[in-house]
Coordinates of N, CA and C in Angstrom, one line a residue:
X206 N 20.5 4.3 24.0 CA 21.2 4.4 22.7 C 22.6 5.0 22.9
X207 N 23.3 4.7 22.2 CA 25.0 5.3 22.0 C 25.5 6.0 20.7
X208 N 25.9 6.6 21.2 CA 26.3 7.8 19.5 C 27.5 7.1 19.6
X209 N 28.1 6.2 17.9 CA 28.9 5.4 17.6 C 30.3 6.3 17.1
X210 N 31.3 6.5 17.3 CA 32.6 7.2 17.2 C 32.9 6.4 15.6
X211 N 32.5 5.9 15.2 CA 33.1 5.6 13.9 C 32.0 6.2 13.0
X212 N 31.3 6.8 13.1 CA 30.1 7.7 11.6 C 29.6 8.7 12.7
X213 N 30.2 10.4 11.6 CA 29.0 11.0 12.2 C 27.3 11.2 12.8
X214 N 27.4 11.2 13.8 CA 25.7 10.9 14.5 C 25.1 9.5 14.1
X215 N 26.1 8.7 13.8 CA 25.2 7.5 14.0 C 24.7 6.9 15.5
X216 N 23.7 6.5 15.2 CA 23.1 5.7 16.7 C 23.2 4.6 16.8
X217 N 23.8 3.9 17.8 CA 23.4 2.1 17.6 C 23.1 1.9 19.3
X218 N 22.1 0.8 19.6 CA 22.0 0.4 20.7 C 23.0 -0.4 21.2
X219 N 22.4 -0.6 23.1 CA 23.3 -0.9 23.5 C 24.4 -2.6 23.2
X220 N 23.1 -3.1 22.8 CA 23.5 -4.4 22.7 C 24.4 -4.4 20.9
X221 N 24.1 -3.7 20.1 CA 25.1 -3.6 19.1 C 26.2 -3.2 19.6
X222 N 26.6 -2.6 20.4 CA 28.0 -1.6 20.7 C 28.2 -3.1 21.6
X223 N 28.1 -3.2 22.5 CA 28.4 -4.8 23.1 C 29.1 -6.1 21.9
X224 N 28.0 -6.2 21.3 CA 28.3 -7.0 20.0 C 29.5 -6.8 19.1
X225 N 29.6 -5.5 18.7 CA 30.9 -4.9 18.3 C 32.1 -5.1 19.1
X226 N 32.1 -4.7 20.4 CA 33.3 -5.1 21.1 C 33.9 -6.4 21.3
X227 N 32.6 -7.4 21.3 CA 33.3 -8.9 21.4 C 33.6 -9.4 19.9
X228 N 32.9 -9.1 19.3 CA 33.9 -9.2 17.9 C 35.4 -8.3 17.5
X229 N 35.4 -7.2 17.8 CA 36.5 -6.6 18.0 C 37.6 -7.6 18.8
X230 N 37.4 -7.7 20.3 CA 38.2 -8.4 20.8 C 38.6 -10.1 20.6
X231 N 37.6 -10.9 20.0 CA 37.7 -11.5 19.3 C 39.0 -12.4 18.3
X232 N 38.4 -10.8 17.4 CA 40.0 -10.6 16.0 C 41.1 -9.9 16.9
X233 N 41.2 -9.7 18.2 CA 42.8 -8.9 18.7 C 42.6 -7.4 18.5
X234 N 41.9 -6.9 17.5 CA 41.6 -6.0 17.3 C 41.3 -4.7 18.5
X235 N 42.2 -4.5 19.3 CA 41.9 -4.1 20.8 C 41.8 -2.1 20.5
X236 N 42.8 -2.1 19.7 CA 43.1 -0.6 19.3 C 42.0 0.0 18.3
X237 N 41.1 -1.3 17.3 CA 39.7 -0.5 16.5 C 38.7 -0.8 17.8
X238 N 38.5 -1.1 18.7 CA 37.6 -1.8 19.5 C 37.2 -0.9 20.6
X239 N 38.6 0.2 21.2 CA 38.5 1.2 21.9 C 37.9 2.4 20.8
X240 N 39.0 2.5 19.8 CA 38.0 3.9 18.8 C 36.5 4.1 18.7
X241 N 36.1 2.3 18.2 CA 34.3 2.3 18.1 C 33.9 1.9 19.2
X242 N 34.3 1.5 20.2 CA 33.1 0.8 21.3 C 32.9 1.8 22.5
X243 N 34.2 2.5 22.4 CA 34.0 3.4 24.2 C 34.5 5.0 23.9
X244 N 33.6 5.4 24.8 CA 33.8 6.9 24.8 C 35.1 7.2 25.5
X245 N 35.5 8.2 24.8 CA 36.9 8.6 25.1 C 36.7 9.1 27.1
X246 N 35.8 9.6 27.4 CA 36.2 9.3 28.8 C 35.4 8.3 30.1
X247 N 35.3 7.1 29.3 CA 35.1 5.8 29.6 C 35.8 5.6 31.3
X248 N 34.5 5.0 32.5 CA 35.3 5.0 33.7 C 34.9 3.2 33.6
X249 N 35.9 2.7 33.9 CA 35.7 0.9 33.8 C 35.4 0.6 35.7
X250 N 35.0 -0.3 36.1 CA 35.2 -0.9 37.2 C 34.9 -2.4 37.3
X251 N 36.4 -3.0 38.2 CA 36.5 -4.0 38.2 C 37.4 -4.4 39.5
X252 N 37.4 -6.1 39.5 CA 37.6 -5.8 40.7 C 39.5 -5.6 41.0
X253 N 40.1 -4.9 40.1 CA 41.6 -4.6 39.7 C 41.1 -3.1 40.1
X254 N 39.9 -2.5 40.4 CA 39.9 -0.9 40.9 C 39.3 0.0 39.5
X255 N 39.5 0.9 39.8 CA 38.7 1.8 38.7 C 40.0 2.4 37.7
X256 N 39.3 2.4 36.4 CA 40.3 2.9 35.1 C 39.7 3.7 34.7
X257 N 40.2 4.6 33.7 CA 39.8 5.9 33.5 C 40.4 6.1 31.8
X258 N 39.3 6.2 30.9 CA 39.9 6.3 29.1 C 40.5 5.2 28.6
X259 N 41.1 5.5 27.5 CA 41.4 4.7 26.7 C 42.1 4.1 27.4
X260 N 43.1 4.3 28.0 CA 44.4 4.0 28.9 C 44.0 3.0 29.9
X261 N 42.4 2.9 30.6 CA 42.3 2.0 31.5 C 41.7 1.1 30.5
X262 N 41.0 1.0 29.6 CA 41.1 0.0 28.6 C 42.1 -0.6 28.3
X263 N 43.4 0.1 28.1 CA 44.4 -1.1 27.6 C 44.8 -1.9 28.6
X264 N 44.6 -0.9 30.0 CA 45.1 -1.9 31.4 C 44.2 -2.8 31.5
X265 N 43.5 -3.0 31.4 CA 42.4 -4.0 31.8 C 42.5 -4.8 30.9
X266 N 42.8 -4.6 29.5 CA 42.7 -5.9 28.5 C 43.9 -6.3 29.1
X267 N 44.9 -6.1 29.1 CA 46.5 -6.9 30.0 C 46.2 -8.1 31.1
X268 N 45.1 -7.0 32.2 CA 45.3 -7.5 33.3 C 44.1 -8.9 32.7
X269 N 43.1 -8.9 31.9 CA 42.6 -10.4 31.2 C 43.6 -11.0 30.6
X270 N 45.0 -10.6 29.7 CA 45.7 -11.4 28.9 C 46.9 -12.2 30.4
X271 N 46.6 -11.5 31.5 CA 47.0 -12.4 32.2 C 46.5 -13.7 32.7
X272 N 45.3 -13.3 33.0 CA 44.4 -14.4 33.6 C 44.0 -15.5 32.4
X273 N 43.6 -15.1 31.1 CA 43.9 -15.7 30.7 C 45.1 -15.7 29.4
X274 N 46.5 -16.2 29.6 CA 47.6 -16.4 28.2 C 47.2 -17.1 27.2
X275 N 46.3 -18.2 27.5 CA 46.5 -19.1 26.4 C 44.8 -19.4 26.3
X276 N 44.0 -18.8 26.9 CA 42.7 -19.6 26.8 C 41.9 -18.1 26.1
X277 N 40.7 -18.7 25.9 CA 39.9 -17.6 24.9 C 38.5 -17.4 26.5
X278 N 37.9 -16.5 26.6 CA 37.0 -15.8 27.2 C 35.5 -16.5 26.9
X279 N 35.2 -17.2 27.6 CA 33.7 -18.2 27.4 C 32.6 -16.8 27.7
X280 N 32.3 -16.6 26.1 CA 30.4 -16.0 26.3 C 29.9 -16.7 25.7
X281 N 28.9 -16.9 27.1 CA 27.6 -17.7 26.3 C 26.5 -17.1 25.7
X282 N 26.0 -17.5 24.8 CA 25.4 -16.9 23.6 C 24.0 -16.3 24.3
X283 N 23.9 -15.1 24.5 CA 22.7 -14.3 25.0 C 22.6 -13.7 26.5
X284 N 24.2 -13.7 27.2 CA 25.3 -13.5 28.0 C 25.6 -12.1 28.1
X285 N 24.6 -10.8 27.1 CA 25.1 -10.2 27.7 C 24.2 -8.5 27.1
X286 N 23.2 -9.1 27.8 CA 21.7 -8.0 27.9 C 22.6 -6.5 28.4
X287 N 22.0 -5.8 27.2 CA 22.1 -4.1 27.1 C 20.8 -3.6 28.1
X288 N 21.1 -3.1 29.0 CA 19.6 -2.3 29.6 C 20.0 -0.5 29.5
X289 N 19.2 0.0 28.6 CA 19.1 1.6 28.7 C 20.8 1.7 28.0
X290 N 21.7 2.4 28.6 CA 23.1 3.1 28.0 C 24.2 2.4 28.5
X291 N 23.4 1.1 29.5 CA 24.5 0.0 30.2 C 24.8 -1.1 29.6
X292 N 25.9 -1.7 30.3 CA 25.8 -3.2 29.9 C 26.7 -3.5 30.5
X293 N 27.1 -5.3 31.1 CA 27.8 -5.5 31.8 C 27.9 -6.9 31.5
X294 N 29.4 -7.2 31.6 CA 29.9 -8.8 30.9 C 30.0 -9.3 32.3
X295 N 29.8 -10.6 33.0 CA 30.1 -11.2 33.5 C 30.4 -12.5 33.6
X296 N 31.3 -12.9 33.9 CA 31.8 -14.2 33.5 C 32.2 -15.2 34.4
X297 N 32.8 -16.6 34.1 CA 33.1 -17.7 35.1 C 34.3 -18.1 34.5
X298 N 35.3 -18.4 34.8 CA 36.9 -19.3 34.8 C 36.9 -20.5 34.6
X299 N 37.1 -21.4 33.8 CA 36.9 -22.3 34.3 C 38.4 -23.3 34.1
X300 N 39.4 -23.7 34.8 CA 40.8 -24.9 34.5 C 41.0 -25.5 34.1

């Protein structure tokens, strides 16, 4: 479970807080998406190296608006299983 930053002591599992973020990201919405989706001392890793808070969140969304400028982020629908306090997007490119 995850204690949600948008309502006092609310709970939502993992796959809701997942859910929330790709809708967040979605709408552009990058700035409500860090408030509700990630704890303020959030450690990311990727293969750009390790980020640290909100700060490595906005680096990491960049370093995707590079890869992709013009194209939108393919999830496939059930693409992205919450286990326990984890979760993990993985994806494919495609030209």
């Amino acid at each position: 479970m995850t204690i949600d930053h948008t309502g006092p002591g609310t709970i939502r599992g993992t796959r809701d807080v997942l859910d929330a973020h790709l809708r967040r990201r979605k709408a552009g919405e990058l700035e409500a998406d860090i408030r509700e989706n990630y704890h303020p001392d959030v450690i990311l890793l990727s293969a750009e190296g390790m980020h640290h808070g909100p700060d490595g969140v906005r680096a990491l969304a960049g370093v995707l608006r590079r890869y992709l400028p013009r194209r939108r982020l393919p999830v496939p629908p059930g693409a992205h299983p919450g286990h326990g306090r984890n979760a993990r997007l993985v994806g494919k490119l495609r030209r």
